[in-house]
XYZ file of C-alpha atoms in Angstrom:
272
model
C 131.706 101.309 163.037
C 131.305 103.050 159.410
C 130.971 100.160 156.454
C 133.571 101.697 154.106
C 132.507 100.233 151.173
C 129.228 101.645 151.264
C 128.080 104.617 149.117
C 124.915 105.993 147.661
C 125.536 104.145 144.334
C 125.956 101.191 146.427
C 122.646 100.480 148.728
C 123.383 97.634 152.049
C 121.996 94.653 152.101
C 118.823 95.762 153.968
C 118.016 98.488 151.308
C 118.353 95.083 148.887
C 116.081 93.068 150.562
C 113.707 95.924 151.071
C 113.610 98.320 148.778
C 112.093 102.149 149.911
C 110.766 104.780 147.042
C 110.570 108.124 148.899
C 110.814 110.334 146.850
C 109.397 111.409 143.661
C 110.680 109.969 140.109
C 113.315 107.225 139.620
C 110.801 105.769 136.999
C 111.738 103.756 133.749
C 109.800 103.482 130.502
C 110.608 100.750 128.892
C 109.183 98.100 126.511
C 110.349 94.615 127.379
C 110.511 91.884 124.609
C 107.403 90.521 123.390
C 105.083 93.035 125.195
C 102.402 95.360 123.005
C 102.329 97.875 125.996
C 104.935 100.470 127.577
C 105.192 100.250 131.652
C 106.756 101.822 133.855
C 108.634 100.971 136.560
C 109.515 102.494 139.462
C 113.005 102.206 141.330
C 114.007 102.370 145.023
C 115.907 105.718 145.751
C 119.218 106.111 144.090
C 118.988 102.452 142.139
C 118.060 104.015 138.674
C 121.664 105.642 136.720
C 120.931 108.457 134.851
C 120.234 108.979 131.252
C 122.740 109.010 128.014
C 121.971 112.764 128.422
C 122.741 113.974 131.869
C 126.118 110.943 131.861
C 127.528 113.426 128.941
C 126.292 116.357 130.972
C 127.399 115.297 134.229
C 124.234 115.311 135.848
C 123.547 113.705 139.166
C 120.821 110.994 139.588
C 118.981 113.302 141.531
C 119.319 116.256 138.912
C 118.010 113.688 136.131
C 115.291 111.172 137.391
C 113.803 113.226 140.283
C 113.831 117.444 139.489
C 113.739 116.869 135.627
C 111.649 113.511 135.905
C 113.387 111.763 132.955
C 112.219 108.037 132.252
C 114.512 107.132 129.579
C 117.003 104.316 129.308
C 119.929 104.584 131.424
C 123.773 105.375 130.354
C 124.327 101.297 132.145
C 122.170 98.001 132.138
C 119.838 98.067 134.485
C 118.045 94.185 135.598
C 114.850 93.957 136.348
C 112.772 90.853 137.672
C 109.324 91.217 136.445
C 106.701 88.374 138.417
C 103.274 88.085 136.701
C 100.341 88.299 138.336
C 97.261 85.943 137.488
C 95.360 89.122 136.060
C 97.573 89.858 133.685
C 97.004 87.163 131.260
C 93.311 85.813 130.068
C 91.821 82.451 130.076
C 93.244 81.636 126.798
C 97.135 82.402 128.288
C 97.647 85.475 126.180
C 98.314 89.000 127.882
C 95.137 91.267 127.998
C 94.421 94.078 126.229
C 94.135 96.428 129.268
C 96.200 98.760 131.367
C 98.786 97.203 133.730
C 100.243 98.760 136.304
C 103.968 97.372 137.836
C 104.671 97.935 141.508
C 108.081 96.915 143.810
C 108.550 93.824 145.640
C 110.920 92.433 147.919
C 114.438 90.525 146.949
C 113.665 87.032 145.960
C 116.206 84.269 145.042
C 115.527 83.836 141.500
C 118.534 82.048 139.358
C 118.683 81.358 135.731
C 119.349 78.171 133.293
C 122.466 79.774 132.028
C 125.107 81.163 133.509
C 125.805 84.791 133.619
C 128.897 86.654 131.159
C 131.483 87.483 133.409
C 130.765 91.308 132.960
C 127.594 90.469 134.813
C 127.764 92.217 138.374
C 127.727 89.772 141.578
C 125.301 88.061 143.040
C 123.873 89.657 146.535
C 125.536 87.014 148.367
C 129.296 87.777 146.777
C 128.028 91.291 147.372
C 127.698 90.643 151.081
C 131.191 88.775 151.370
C 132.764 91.475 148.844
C 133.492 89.205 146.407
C 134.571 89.712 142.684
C 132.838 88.923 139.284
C 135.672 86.367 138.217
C 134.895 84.794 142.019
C 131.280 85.041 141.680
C 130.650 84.689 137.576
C 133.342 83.266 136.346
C 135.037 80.424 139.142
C 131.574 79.701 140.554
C 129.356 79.861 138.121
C 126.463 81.358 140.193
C 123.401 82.103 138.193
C 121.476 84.115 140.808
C 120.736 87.687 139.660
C 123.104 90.833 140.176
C 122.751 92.273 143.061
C 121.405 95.567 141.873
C 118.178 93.944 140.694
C 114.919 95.671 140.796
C 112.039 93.106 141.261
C 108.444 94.057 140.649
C 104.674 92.742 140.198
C 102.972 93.227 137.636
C 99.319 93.114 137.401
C 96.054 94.718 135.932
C 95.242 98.452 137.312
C 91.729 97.215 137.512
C 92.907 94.305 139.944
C 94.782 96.703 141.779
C 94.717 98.422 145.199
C 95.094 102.199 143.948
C 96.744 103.311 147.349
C 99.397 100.638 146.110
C 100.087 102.311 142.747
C 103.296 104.138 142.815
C 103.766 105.000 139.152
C 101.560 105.657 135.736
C 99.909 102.731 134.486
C 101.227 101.378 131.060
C 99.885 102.097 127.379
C 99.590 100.658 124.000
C 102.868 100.226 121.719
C 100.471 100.973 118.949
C 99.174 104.098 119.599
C 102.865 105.679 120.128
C 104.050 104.105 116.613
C 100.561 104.640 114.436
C 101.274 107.631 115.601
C 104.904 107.588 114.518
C 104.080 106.011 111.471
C 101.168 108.324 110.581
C 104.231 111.766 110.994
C 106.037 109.921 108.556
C 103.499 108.967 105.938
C 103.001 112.312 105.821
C 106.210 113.636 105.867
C 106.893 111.367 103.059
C 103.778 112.646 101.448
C 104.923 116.296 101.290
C 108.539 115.746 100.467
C 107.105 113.843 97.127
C 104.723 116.525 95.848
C 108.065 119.042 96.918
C 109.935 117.159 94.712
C 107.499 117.099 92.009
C 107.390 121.336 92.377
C 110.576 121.908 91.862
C 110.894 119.146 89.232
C 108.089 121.132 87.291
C 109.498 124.559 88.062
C 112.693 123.574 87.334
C 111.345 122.121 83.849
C 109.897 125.671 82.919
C 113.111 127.132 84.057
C 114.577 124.902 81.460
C 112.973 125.594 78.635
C 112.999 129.122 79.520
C 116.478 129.416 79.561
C 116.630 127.224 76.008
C 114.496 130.068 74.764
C 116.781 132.714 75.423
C 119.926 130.960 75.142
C 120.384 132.491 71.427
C 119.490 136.161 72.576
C 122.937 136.902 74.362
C 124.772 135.523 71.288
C 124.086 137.875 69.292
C 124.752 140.899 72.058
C 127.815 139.338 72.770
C 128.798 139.911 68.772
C 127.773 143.289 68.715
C 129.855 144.469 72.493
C 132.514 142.487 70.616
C 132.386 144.625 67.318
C 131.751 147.917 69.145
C 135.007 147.278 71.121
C 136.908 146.981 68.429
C 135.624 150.201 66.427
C 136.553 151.796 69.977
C 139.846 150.083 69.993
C 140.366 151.577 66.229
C 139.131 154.741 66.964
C 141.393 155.267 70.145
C 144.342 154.223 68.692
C 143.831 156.468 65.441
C 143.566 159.577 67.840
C 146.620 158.679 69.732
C 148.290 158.726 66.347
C 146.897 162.027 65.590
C 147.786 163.105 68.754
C 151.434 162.237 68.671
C 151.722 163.644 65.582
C 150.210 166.978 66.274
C 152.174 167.254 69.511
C 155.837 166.152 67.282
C 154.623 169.020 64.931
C 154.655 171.445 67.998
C 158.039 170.681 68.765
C 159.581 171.357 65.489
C 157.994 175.190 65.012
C 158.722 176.072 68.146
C 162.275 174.780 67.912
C 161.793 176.664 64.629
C 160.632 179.880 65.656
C 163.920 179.716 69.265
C 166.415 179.807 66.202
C 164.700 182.389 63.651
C 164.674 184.443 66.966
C 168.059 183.717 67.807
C 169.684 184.460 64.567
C 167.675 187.600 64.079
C 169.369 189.426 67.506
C 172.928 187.901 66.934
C 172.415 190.340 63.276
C 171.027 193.260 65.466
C 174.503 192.950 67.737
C 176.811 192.233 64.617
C 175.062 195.811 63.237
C 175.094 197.387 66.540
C 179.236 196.429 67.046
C 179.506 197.975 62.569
């Protein structure tokens, strides 16, 4: 009979307890608190949600961590159970300065000293019984880990079986932000002496254009003067104009009735 409740986002209880990475990706970069070094850690199939990216983009887990190989933070929390191995740490107690190298265990019952928030996923066991968060996190107070809970080992790649190594061994924090830091010093750097161009050329632009401020003045006085001569000037020819034109009118009107009166005294002779 078919389990139901089972999907690919949701692995059984065997995948749980013994976690399988066939195929290629599903690998997290990540930083955890206190560490000077970036690892990465590699998930069983179909355990690691995709990135902020490919959620807004609808991408499929497969589509994101294992064609296009992204290691970034996923769009969900993710647990992870890191053990430390003996090599990791120097005779003084302090972390070494050397590659590490993280690789998957199996499910181990590891609880906390506080109690989970109630948003916190189930425990494997409430997983099991299909149990919910208010049973599990809330009414019981268990303070084993979610269910979903990657564990690894972590240990020095010198220390390590490479036929064991399933993903890229870590590197320093410092390198990445010198690095970082370095890009912005110098971005910094040539947005100052930028600024300091354009504050110069815009000085010399400044007193260039105090220079000539005067010189239009006096252009402006003279367009000013010339358009009123041509104002004058127009409107004195318009006069003479009319003028000439009403003078027109009254010898031709003129001459129709000298020409008139002249043939009514040829008829009046004519009709003697």
């Amino acid at each position: 009979m078919k389990n139901r409740n089972h999907s690919p986002q949701s692995p059984s209880l065997k995948q749980m307890m013994y976690p399988q990475a066939v195929s290629h990706g599903n690998v997290l970069t990540f930083t955890p608190p206190g560490f000077k070094q970036t690892l990465n850690v590699k998930f069983p199939d179909c355990r690691l949600a995709v990135c902020e990216r490919c959620k807004k983009n609808y991408k499929t887990r497969d589509m994101c961590r294992v064609r296009n190989g992204h290691t970034d933070a996923p769009w969900t929390t993710a647990f992870i159970c890191i053990t430390l191995e003996d090599s990791c740490t120097g005779p003084d107690g302090k972390f070494i300065d050397k590659p590490l190298t993280v690789r998957m265990v199996q499910w181990q019952p590891f609880c906390v000293k506080k109690s989970f928030d109630k948003k916190t996923p189930v425990c494997a066991a409430c997983k099991k019984t299909n149990r919910t968060r208010a049973f599990c996190r809330e009414r019981h107070k268990h303070k084993q880990l979610p269910w979903c809970t990657v564990y690894v080992l972590l240990s020095a790649l010198e220390n390590t079986d490479p036929s064991t190594v399933v993903a890229a061994p870590s590197k320093p924090v410092s390198s990445d932000s010198d690095a970082k830091n370095d890009g912005d010093t110098s971005e910094e750097k040539n947005t100052d002496e930028a600024k300091a161009n354009n504050g110069i050329g815009n000085k010399d632009n400044g007193e260039s254009a105090k220079d000539n401020a005067d010189a239009p003045t006096a252009q402006v006085v003279k367009s000013e003067e010339s358009e009123q001569a041509e104002s004058k000037s127009g409107r004195s020819s318009s006069v003479d104009t009319t003028k000439s034109a009403d003078l027109a009118a009254v010898e031709a009107a003129v001459d129709f009735v000298k020409a008139k009166t002249k043939k009514q005294e040829e008829s009046d002779g004519d009709a003697d």
